[in-house]
Coordinates of C-alpha atoms and ligand atoms in Angstrom, one line a residue:
M116 CA 14.6 -6.5 33.9
Q117 CA 11.0 -7.5 33.4
T118 CA 9.7 -9.6 30.6
L119 CA 6.2 -10.2 29.4
I120 CA 5.3 -12.6 26.7
F121 CA 2.7 -11.4 24.3
E122 CA 1.4 -14.0 22.0
T123 CA 2.7 -13.1 18.5
A124 CA 1.1 -14.2 15.3
R125 CA 3.5 -16.3 13.3
V126 CA 3.7 -13.8 10.4
F127 CA 5.3 -11.2 12.7
A128 CA 7.9 -13.5 14.2
P129 CA 10.7 -12.2 12.0
L130 CA 10.2 -8.7 13.5
L131 CA 10.8 -9.8 17.1
A132 CA 14.6 -9.7 16.9
P133 CA 16.3 -6.3 16.9
A134 CA 16.6 -4.7 13.5
R135 CA 17.4 -1.2 12.3
Y136 CA 14.3 -1.1 10.1
K137 CA 11.1 -3.1 10.7
G138 CA 8.2 -3.1 8.3
A139 CA 4.8 -4.7 8.2
Y140 CA 2.6 -4.0 5.3
G141 CA -0.7 -5.5 4.1
G142 CA -4.4 -5.2 4.1
R143 CA -6.8 -4.2 6.7
G144 CA -7.2 -6.2 9.9
S145 CA -4.0 -8.2 9.7
G146 CA -2.9 -7.2 13.3
K147 CA -0.1 -4.8 12.3
S148 CA -1.1 -2.1 14.7
H149 CA -1.7 -4.5 17.6
F150 CA 1.6 -6.2 16.9
F151 CA 3.7 -3.1 17.0
A152 CA 1.8 -1.7 20.0
E153 CA 2.7 -4.9 21.9
L154 CA 6.3 -5.0 20.8
L155 CA 6.7 -1.4 21.9
I156 CA 5.4 -2.1 25.3
E157 CA 7.7 -5.2 25.5
D158 CA 10.7 -3.1 24.4
H159 CA 9.9 -0.6 27.1
L160 CA 9.9 -3.3 29.7
R161 CA 13.1 -4.8 28.4
E162 CA 14.9 -1.5 28.2
P163 CA 14.3 0.8 31.1
G164 CA 14.8 4.5 30.1
L165 CA 13.8 3.8 26.5
R166 CA 12.1 6.7 24.7
S167 CA 9.8 5.9 21.9
V168 CA 7.8 8.1 19.5
C169 CA 4.6 7.1 17.6
I170 CA 4.5 9.0 14.4
R171 CA 1.9 9.8 11.7
E172 CA 2.4 12.1 8.8
V173 CA -0.5 14.2 10.0
Q174 CA -1.6 14.2 13.6
K175 CA -4.0 17.0 14.5
T176 CA -5.1 15.5 17.8
L177 CA -3.9 12.7 20.0
K178 CA -7.1 10.9 19.0
E179 CA -5.5 10.2 15.7
S180 CA -2.4 8.7 17.4
S181 CA -1.7 5.2 18.6
K182 CA -2.0 6.4 22.2
R183 CA -5.4 4.9 22.8
L184 CA -4.3 1.5 21.5
L185 CA -1.3 1.6 23.8
E186 CA -3.4 2.6 26.8
D187 CA -5.8 -0.3 26.1
K188 CA -3.0 -2.7 25.8
L189 CA -1.5 -1.6 29.1
A190 CA -4.9 -1.9 30.7
A191 CA -5.6 -5.3 29.2
Y192 CA -2.3 -6.7 30.6
A193 CA -2.7 -4.9 33.9
L194 CA 0.5 -2.9 33.4
D195 CA 0.6 0.3 35.5
T196 CA 2.6 2.3 37.8
R197 CA 3.9 -0.8 39.5
H198 CA 5.6 -1.6 36.3
G199 CA 6.7 1.9 35.5
F200 CA 3.9 3.0 33.1
K201 CA 1.7 6.0 33.7
V202 CA -0.7 7.5 31.3
Y203 CA -0.7 11.3 31.1
N204 CA -2.7 13.6 28.8
E205 CA 0.0 13.9 26.1
V206 CA 2.5 11.2 26.9
I207 CA 2.9 7.8 28.6
A208 CA 5.6 7.5 31.2
A209 CA 7.5 4.2 30.7
P210 CA 9.8 2.1 32.9
G211 CA 13.1 3.7 34.2
D212 CA 12.2 7.3 33.3
G213 CA 11.4 6.2 29.8
L214 CA 8.8 7.9 27.7
K215 CA 6.3 7.3 24.9
T216 CA 5.4 10.4 22.9
F217 CA 3.2 11.0 19.8
T218 CA 3.8 13.4 17.0
G219 CA 2.8 14.3 13.4
M220 CA 5.7 14.7 10.9
Q221 CA 4.0 17.7 9.2
D222 CA 4.5 19.7 12.4
H223 CA 8.3 19.3 12.2
N224 CA 11.1 21.0 10.4
A225 CA 14.8 20.3 10.4
E226 CA 15.2 22.2 13.7
S227 CA 12.3 20.8 15.6
I228 CA 12.9 17.2 14.7
K229 CA 16.1 17.3 16.7
S230 CA 14.0 16.9 19.8
L231 CA 13.7 13.2 18.8
E232 CA 17.4 12.5 18.7
G233 CA 17.4 10.7 22.1
Y234 CA 14.7 8.3 21.0
G235 CA 15.4 4.6 20.6
R236 CA 12.2 3.7 18.7
A237 CA 10.1 5.5 16.1
W238 CA 7.0 3.7 14.9
V239 CA 5.3 5.2 11.9
E240 CA 1.7 4.2 11.6
E241 CA -0.2 4.5 8.3
A242 CA 3.2 4.9 6.8
Q243 CA 1.8 4.9 3.2
T244 CA 1.0 8.6 3.8
L245 CA 4.5 9.5 5.0
S246 CA 6.1 12.0 2.6
A247 CA 9.6 11.6 1.2
R248 CA 10.5 14.7 3.0
S249 CA 9.3 13.4 6.4
L250 CA 11.1 10.1 5.8
A251 CA 14.3 12.0 5.0
L252 CA 14.0 14.1 8.1
L253 CA 13.3 11.1 10.3
R254 CA 16.0 8.6 9.3
P255 CA 19.0 10.5 10.5
T256 CA 17.2 11.7 13.6
I257 CA 16.7 8.3 15.1
R258 CA 20.4 7.8 15.6
Q259 CA 20.9 6.3 19.1
E260 CA 22.9 3.1 19.4
A261 CA 20.6 0.2 18.5
S262 CA 17.7 2.5 17.7
E263 CA 15.0 1.1 15.4
L264 CA 12.6 2.6 12.9
W265 CA 9.3 0.8 12.5
F266 CA 6.7 1.2 9.8
S267 CA 3.2 -0.3 9.5
W268 CA 1.1 0.5 6.4
N269 CA -1.5 -0.5 3.9
P270 CA 0.2 0.0 0.5
R271 CA -1.2 2.6 -1.8
R272 CA 1.3 3.2 -4.6
K273 CA 4.6 1.7 -5.5
T274 CA 6.0 5.2 -5.6
D275 CA 5.1 6.1 -2.0
A276 CA 8.2 6.8 0.1
V277 CA 7.8 3.8 2.5
D278 CA 7.4 1.4 -0.4
Q279 CA 10.4 2.8 -2.1
L280 CA 12.4 2.4 1.1
L281 CA 11.2 -1.1 2.2
R282 CA 9.9 -2.7 -0.9
G283 CA 12.4 -1.4 -3.4
A284 CA 15.1 -3.4 -5.2
T285 CA 17.7 -2.9 -2.4
L286 CA 16.6 -2.7 1.2
P287 CA 18.5 -0.6 3.6
T288 CA 21.0 -2.5 5.8
G289 CA 19.3 -4.2 8.7
A290 CA 15.8 -4.2 7.3
V291 CA 13.2 -6.9 8.1
V292 CA 9.9 -6.5 6.3
V293 CA 6.9 -8.8 6.4
R294 CA 3.6 -8.9 4.5
A295 CA 0.6 -9.6 6.7
N296 CA -3.0 -10.0 5.7
W297 CA -6.3 -10.8 7.5
S298 CA -5.7 -14.5 6.9
D299 CA -2.5 -14.3 9.0
N300 CA -4.4 -12.8 12.0
P301 CA -5.5 -15.6 14.4
K302 CA -7.5 -12.9 16.2
F303 CA -9.3 -11.6 13.1
P304 CA -12.6 -10.5 14.6
S305 CA -16.0 -11.6 13.2
V306 CA -17.1 -8.0 12.5
L307 CA -14.2 -7.4 10.2
S308 CA -14.8 -10.8 8.6
Q309 CA -18.2 -9.7 7.7
E310 CA -16.9 -6.4 6.4
R311 CA -14.4 -8.2 4.2
E312 CA -17.1 -10.5 2.7
D313 CA -19.3 -7.5 2.0
C314 CA -16.4 -5.7 0.3
L315 CA -15.9 -8.8 -2.0
S316 CA -19.5 -8.6 -3.2
T317 CA -20.2 -4.8 -3.2
N318 CA -16.8 -3.3 -3.9
P319 CA -14.7 -6.0 -5.7
G320 CA -12.7 -3.3 -7.4
Q321 CA -11.2 -2.2 -4.2
Y322 CA -11.0 -5.6 -2.5
D323 CA -7.4 -6.5 -3.3
H324 CA -6.2 -3.1 -2.2
I325 CA -8.2 -2.8 1.0
W326 CA -8.0 -6.4 2.2
E327 CA -5.0 -8.1 0.5
G328 CA -2.5 -5.3 0.6
G329 CA -2.3 -4.8 -3.1
Y330 CA -1.5 -1.5 -4.6
A331 CA -4.5 0.6 -5.6
T332 CA -4.4 -0.4 -9.3
V333 CA -7.9 0.5 -10.5
L334 CA -9.1 3.9 -9.5
E335 CA -12.3 3.9 -7.7
G336 CA -15.0 5.2 -10.1
A337 CA -13.0 4.5 -13.2
Y338 CA -15.5 3.6 -16.0
F339 CA -14.6 0.0 -16.5
A340 CA -13.1 -0.8 -13.1
K341 CA -15.9 -3.3 -12.3
D342 CA -15.7 -5.0 -15.7
L343 CA -11.9 -5.2 -15.5
N344 CA -11.9 -6.7 -12.1
L345 CA -14.5 -9.2 -13.1
A346 CA -12.4 -10.1 -16.1
R347 CA -9.4 -10.6 -13.8
A348 CA -11.3 -12.6 -11.3
Q349 CA -12.6 -14.9 -14.0
G350 CA -9.2 -15.5 -15.4
R351 CA -9.9 -13.6 -18.6
I352 CA -6.7 -11.6 -18.5
G353 CA -3.5 -13.5 -19.4
K354 CA -0.8 -14.0 -22.0
L355 CA -2.1 -14.7 -25.5
A356 CA -0.4 -15.2 -28.8
A357 CA -1.9 -14.1 -32.1
D358 CA -3.3 -17.0 -34.1
P359 CA -1.4 -16.8 -37.4
L360 CA -4.3 -18.4 -39.3
L361 CA -6.8 -15.9 -38.3
R362 CA -7.5 -12.5 -39.7
T363 CA -6.6 -9.6 -37.4
K364 CA -9.1 -6.8 -36.8
L365 CA -7.9 -3.3 -35.9
F366 CA -10.4 -1.1 -34.1
L367 CA -9.3 2.6 -34.2
D368 CA -10.4 5.7 -32.4
L369 CA -8.9 8.7 -34.1
G370 CA -7.3 11.5 -32.2
G371 CA -6.0 14.8 -33.5
T372 CA -2.4 15.9 -33.8
G373 CA -2.5 18.8 -31.3
A374 CA -1.1 18.5 -27.7
K375 CA -4.7 18.7 -26.4
A376 CA -6.1 16.3 -28.9
D377 CA -7.9 13.1 -27.8
A378 CA -5.8 10.0 -27.8
F379 CA -5.4 8.0 -31.0
V380 CA -6.0 4.4 -30.0
I381 CA -5.8 1.0 -31.7
W382 CA -7.1 -2.3 -30.4
V383 CA -5.7 -5.3 -32.1
C384 CA -8.2 -8.2 -31.9
Q385 CA -9.0 -11.6 -33.2
F386 CA -12.4 -13.2 -33.2
V387 CA -12.2 -16.9 -32.2
G388 CA -15.7 -18.4 -32.3
R389 CA -17.7 -16.3 -29.9
E390 CA -14.6 -15.1 -28.1
I391 CA -13.0 -11.7 -28.8
R392 CA -9.3 -11.7 -28.1
V393 CA -7.8 -8.4 -27.5
L394 CA -4.1 -8.9 -28.2
K395 CA -2.6 -5.4 -28.2
Y396 CA -3.5 -1.9 -27.3
Y397 CA -1.9 1.3 -28.5
E398 CA -2.6 4.8 -27.3
A399 CA -0.8 8.0 -28.3
V400 CA -1.7 11.7 -27.9
G401 CA -0.6 14.5 -30.3
Q402 CA 1.4 12.3 -32.6
P403 CA 1.3 12.5 -36.4
L404 CA -0.4 9.7 -38.4
S405 CA 3.0 8.4 -39.4
A406 CA 3.8 7.5 -35.8
H407 CA 0.7 5.4 -35.5
L408 CA 1.5 3.7 -38.8
A409 CA 5.0 3.0 -37.6
W410 CA 3.7 1.3 -34.6
L411 CA 1.3 -0.8 -36.7
H412 CA 4.1 -1.8 -39.0
A413 CA 6.3 -2.9 -36.1
Q414 CA 3.6 -5.3 -34.9
D415 CA 3.6 -8.8 -36.2
L416 CA 0.0 -9.0 -37.4
G417 CA 0.5 -12.2 -39.4
P418 CA 0.5 -12.8 -43.1
A419 CA -3.1 -11.9 -43.8
K420 CA -4.2 -8.3 -44.2
A421 CA -6.0 -6.8 -41.3
D422 CA -9.5 -5.5 -41.3
I423 CA -9.7 -1.9 -40.0
W424 CA -12.7 -0.5 -38.2
L425 CA -13.0 3.2 -37.9
P426 CA -15.5 5.1 -35.7
H427 CA -18.7 6.5 -37.2
D428 CA -17.0 9.9 -37.7
G429 CA -13.9 8.4 -39.1
S430 CA -14.1 10.1 -42.5
T431 CA -14.5 13.6 -41.0
H432 CA -11.0 13.4 -39.5
G433 CA -9.7 13.2 -43.0
S434 CA -7.4 10.3 -41.9
R435 CA -6.9 7.4 -44.3
V436 CA -5.1 4.5 -42.8
Ligands
ADP640 N1 -2.5 -9.0 19.4 C1 -3.8 -8.8 19.4 N2 -4.5 -8.8 20.5 C2 -5.8 -8.7 20.4 N3 -6.5 -8.5 19.3 C3 -5.9 -8.5 18.2 C4 -4.4 -8.6 18.1 N4 -4.0 -8.5 16.9 C5 -5.1 -8.3 16.1 N5 -6.2 -8.3 16.9 C6 -7.6 -8.1 16.4 O1 -7.6 -7.9 15.0 C7 -8.1 -6.6 14.7 C8 -7.2 -6.0 13.6 O2 -5.9 -5.8 14.1 P1 -5.2 -4.4 13.7 O3 -3.9 -4.4 14.5 O4 -6.0 -3.2 14.0 O5 -4.9 -4.6 12.2 P2 -4.3 -3.7 11.1 O6 -3.5 -2.6 11.8 O7 -3.4 -4.6 10.3 O8 -5.4 -3.1 10.3 C9 -8.1 -5.8 15.9 O9 -9.1 -4.8 15.9 C10 -8.3 -6.8 17.0 O10 -9.7 -7.1 17.1
MG641 MG1 -3.7 -0.5 11.7

């Protein structure tokens, strides 16, 4: 048995021990890819004959795979034929007749995936793009004794298959998941550091998603994305109670009643000095006026009557609130 000690960032330490599922998610540059590449090489050294597969949802060419990263690692640590590694065009031979292969899930069906049954490690890179179908195909396929499924990803949406699996209410048995960000990476390079700072100033709307591993909450290009993010950054979004002594103002935008009508919206506000507090927001499409009124009645708007502000074309909608 050969062992080699890669230096592991503290954040990944929980992933060193064997586990059926291992996950590392977070923002760009946290060292996720490097960590799993090193762990994979180490596992190949520890377990002669091990077969591993590096997976992406879509892999049109090997250039898109982790092959290059693994090759660079082998070279950096002077691991070669003497240790049982040999790089070929499509695969990398590993110690003890072991093998590392690279594949895209979209090229597989229920039949073809069976070729992976003898594999002891499957590492899914950019796992946020893995479809539910691919995940369902993969899980039962990696079935060898003590086999492991690894996932590294930059979260996109809570509903993505990997997030459902490894960040849901109940984790699968034997799952270890860590969150890693740039600040956890002791080898965070200065070029990325500059990129990160530039992102903070030029694209603050995407910063949390790209660099801190947050879900993509604000769509890029959404009208008010910049203002909303600024409001959040300045602590202007939080929990507020209505002031019972102040008059409430309702700002309405009127929608029609058809299914394709614009939304009917109500902002419930109070003016406190120069501050405008937006307490509640209501939006409904295609509902009758009575539905909007029912919502208004259900709100505790205080003892005083509310002022109602209609848009300039309010009277043409024929609505009287
Ligand atoms: N174990 C490591 N050895 C060498 N460099 C590393 C290591 N981990 C991270 N780095 C550096 O940090 C950068 C980001 O790491 P990477 O694994 O690509 O992050 P992620 O996959 O989380 O985006 C790499 O390009 C490299 O410069
Ligand atoms: Mg990566």
